[in-house]
Tab-separated table of C-alpha atoms and ligand atoms in Angstrom:
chain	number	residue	atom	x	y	z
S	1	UNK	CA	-195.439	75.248	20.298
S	2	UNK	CA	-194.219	77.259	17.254
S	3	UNK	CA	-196.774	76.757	14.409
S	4	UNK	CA	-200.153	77.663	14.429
S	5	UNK	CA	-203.274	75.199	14.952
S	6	UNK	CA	-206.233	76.356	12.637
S	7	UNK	CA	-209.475	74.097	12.646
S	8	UNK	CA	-212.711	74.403	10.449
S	9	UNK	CA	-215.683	73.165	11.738
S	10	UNK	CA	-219.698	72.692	10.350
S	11	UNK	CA	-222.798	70.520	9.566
S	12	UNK	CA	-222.113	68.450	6.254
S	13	UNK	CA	-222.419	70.293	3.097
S	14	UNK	CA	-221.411	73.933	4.527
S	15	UNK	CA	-218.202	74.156	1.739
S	16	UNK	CA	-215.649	73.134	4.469
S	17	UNK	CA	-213.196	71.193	1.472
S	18	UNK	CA	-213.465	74.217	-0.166
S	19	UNK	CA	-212.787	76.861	2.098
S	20	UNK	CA	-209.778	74.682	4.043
S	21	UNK	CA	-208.107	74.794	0.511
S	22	UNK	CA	-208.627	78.789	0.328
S	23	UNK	CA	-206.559	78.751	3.693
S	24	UNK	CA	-204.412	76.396	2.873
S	25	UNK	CA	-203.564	78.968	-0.004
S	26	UNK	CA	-203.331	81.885	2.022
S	27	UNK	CA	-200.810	80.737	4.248
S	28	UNK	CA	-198.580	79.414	1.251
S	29	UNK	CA	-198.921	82.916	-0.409
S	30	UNK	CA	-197.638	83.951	2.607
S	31	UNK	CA	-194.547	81.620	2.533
S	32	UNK	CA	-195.735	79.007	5.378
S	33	UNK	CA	-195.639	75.710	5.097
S	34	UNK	CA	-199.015	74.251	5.359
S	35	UNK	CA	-199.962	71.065	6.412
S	36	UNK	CA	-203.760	70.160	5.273
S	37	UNK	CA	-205.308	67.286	7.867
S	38	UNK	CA	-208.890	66.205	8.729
S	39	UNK	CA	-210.791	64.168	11.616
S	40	UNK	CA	-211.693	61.480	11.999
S	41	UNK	CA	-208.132	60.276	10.238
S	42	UNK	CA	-205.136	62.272	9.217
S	43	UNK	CA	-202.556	59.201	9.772
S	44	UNK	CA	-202.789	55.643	8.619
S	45	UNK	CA	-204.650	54.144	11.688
S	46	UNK	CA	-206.410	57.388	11.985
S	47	UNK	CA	-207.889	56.695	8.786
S	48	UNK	CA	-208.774	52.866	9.615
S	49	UNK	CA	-210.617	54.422	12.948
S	50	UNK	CA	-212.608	56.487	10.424
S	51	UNK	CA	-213.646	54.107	8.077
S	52	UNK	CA	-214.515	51.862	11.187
S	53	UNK	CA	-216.847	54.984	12.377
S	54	UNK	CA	-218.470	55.856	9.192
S	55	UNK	CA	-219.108	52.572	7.812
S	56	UNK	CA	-220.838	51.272	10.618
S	57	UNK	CA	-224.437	51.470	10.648
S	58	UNK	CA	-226.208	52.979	13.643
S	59	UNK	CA	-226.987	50.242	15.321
S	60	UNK	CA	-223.718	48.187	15.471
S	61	UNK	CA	-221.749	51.063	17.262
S	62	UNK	CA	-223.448	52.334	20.616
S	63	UNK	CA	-222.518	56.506	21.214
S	64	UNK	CA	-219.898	55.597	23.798
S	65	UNK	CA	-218.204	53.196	21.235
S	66	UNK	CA	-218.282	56.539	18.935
S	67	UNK	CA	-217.390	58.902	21.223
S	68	UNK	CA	-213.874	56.741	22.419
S	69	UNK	CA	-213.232	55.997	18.584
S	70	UNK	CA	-213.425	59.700	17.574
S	71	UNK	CA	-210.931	60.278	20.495
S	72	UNK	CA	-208.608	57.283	19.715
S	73	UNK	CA	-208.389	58.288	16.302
S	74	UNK	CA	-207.941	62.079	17.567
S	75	UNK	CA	-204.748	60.661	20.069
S	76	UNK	CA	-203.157	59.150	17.024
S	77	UNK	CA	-203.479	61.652	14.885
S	78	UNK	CA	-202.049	64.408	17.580
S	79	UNK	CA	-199.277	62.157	18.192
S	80	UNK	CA	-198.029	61.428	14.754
S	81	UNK	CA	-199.155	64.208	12.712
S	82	UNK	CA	-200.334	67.360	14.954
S	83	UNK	CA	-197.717	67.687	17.260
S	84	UNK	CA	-194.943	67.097	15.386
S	85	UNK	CA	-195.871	69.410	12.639
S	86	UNK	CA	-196.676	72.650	15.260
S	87	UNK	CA	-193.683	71.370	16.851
S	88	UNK	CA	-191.707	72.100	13.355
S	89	UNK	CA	-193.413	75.765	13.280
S	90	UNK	CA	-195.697	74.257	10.234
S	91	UNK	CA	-199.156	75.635	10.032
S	92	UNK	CA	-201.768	73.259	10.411
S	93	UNK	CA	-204.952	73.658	8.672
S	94	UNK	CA	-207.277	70.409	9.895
S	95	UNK	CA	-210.895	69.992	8.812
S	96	UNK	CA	-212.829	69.304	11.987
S	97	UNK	CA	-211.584	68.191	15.374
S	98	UNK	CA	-212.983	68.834	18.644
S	99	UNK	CA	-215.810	71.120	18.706
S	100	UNK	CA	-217.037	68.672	16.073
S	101	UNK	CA	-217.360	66.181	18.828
S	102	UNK	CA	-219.258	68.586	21.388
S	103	UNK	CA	-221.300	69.304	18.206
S	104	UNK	CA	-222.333	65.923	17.295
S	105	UNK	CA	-221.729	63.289	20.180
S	106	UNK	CA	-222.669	66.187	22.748
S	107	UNK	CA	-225.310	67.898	21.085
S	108	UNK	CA	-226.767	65.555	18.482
S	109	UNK	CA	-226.575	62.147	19.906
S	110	UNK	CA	-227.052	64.025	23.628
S	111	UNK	CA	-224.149	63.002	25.813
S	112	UNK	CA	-222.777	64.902	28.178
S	113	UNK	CA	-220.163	68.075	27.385
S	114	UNK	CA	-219.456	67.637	31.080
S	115	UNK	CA	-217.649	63.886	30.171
S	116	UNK	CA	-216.123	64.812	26.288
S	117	UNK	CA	-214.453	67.908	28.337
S	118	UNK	CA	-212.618	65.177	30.650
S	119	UNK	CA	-211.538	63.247	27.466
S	120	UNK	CA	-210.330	66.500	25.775
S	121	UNK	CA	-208.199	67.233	28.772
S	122	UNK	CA	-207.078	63.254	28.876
S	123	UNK	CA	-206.270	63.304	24.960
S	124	UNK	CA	-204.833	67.076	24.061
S	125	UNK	CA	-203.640	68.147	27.783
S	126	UNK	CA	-203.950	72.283	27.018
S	127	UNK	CA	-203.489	72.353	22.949
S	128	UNK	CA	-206.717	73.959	21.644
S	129	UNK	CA	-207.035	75.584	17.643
S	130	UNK	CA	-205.109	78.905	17.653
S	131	UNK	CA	-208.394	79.448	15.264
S	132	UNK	CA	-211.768	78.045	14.892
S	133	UNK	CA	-213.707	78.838	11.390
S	134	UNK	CA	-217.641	77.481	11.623
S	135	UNK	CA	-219.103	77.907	8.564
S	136	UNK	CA	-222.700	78.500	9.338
S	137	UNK	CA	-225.939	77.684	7.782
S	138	UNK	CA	-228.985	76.550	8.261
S	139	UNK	CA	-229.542	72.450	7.897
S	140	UNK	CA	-232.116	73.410	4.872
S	141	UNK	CA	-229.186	74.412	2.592
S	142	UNK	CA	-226.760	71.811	3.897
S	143	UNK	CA	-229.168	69.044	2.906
S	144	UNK	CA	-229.737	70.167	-0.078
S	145	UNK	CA	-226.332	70.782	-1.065
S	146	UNK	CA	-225.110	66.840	0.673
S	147	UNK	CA	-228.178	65.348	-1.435
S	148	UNK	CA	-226.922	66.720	-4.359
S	149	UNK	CA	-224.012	65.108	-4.123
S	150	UNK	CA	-225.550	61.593	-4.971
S	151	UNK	CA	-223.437	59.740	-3.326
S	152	UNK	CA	-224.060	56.753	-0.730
S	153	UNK	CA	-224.501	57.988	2.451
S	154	UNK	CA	-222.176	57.232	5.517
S	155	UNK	CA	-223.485	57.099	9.165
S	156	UNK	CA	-223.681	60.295	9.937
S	157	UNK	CA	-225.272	61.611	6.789
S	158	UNK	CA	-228.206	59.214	7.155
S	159	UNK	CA	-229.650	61.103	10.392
S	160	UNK	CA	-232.411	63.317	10.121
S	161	UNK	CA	-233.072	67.417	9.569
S	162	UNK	CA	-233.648	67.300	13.388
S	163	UNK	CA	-230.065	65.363	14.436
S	164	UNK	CA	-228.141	68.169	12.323
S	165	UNK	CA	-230.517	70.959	13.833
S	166	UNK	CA	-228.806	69.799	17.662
S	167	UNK	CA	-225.354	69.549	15.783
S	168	UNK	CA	-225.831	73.579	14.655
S	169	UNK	CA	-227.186	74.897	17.949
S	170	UNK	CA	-224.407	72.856	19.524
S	171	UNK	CA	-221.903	74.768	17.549
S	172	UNK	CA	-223.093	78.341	18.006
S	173	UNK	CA	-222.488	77.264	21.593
S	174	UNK	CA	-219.402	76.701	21.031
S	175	UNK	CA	-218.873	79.844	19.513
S	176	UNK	CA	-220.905	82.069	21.952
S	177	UNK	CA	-218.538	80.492	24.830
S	178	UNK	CA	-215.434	81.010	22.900
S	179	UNK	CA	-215.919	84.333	21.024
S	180	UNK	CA	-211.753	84.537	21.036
S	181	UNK	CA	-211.206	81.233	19.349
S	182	UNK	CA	-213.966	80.581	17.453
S	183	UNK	CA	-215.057	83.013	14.114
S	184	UNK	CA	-218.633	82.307	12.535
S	185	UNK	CA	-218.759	82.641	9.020
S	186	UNK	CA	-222.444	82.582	6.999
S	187	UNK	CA	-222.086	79.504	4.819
S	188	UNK	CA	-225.135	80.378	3.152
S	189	UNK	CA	-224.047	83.170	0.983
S	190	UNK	CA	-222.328	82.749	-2.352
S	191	UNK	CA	-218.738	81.202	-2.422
S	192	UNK	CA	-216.926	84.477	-3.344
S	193	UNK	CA	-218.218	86.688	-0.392
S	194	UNK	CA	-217.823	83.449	1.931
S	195	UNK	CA	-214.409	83.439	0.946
S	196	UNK	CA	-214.198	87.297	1.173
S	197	UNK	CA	-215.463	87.507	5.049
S	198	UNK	CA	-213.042	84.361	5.352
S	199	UNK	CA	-209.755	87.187	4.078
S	200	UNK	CA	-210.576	89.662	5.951
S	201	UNK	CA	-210.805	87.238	9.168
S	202	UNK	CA	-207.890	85.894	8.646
S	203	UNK	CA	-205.723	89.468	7.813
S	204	UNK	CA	-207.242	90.727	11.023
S	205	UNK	CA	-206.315	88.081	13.004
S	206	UNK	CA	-202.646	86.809	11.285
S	207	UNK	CA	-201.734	90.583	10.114
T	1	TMP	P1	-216.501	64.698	7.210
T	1	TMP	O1	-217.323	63.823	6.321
T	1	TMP	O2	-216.992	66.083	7.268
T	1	TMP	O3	-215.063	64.558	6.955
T	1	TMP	O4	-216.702	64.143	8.711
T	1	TMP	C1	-217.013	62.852	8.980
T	1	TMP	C2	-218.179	62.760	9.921
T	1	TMP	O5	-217.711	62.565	11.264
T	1	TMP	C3	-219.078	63.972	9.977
T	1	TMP	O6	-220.404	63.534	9.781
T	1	TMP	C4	-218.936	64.513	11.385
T	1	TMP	C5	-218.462	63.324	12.165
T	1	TMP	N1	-217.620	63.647	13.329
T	1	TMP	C6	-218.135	63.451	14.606
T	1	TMP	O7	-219.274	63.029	14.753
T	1	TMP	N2	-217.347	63.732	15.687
T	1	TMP	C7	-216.054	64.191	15.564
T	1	TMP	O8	-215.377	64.423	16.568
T	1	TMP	C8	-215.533	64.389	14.223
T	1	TMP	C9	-214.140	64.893	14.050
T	1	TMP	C10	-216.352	64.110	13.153
């Protein structure tokens, strides 16, 4: 596959919407077509899968049903969006994908890696991110910054400080067992040096 597969990953309110549209721009500066995607959704039915997930309250969807919607959605959206565009040598710039499942079915809700591994291998065969971005920070400052939002809260954003604590540590696993792929980025810090470490990530790695 030609183009390059670049995912960012995080708990909520880490500045992932931001920082996906300060790669998005770096690529284009560099003449690439970029094409900006997120998960759950991406495509039409994608999108219905997501809305499905999110809008569901905890109790009407049990973790398998989540688990097999977040990979349905991810099949469609690999099919009719992923593929093709790597396949066209576009860059693809997607926020979230499959660490975020390890992260939060794995780790937060507690099912086993062992299992979402076999469904990664059923769904994407060998296509993993050419590059991983976690922004990282601790689930103090992503609360505060997702309850300042003041909007309604989907299901995800209802769990608790301790839920979101698994999701984190479930991520810098992630990262300590894929130090090649995945780059860990201290969401904490002020937007400008975030997006400074973010440069000079990306001009080592795409020089
Ligand atoms: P977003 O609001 O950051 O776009 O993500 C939607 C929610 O979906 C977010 O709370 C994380 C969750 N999610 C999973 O639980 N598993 C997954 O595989 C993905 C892609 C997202």
């Amino acid at each position: 596959m030609a183009g390059r597969f670049i995912t960012i990953e995080g708990i909520e309110g880490v500045g992932k919407s931001t920082n996906v549209d300060f790669i998005a721009r770096y690529f284009r500066e560099r003449g690439e077509t970029v094409v900006v995607t997120r998960e759950p959704g991406g495509t039409e039915l994608a999108e219905a899968i997501r809305r499905l997930i999110l809008d569901t309250p905890r109790e009407g969807l049990s973790d398998t049903g989540e688990l097999l919607l977040m990979f349905a959605a991810r099949a469609e959206h690999l099919h009719s969006l992923i593929r093709p565009a790597l396949a066209r040598g576009d860059t693809v710039i997607c926020d979230r994908f499959t660490d975020a499942t390890f992260a939060y079915q794995g780790s937060g809700r507690g099912m086993d890696w062992g299992r979402i591994e076999t469904l990664q291998t059923l769904v994407q065969g060998d296509l993993r991110p050419d590059l991983t971005v976690l922004l990282d920070a601790d689930t103090a400052v992503s609360a505060q910054r997702v309850a300042g939002r003041g909007e309604a809260k989907d299901r995800f954003e209802q769990e608790r400080a301790e839920f979101f604590a698994r999701v984190r540590a479930g991520y810098l696993r992630l990262a300590a067992e894929n130090p090649q792929r995945i780059t860990v980025v201290d969401a904490a810090q002020p937007l400008v040096d975030v997006q400074a470490r973010l440069k000079e990530k990306l001009d080592v790695r795409f020089k």
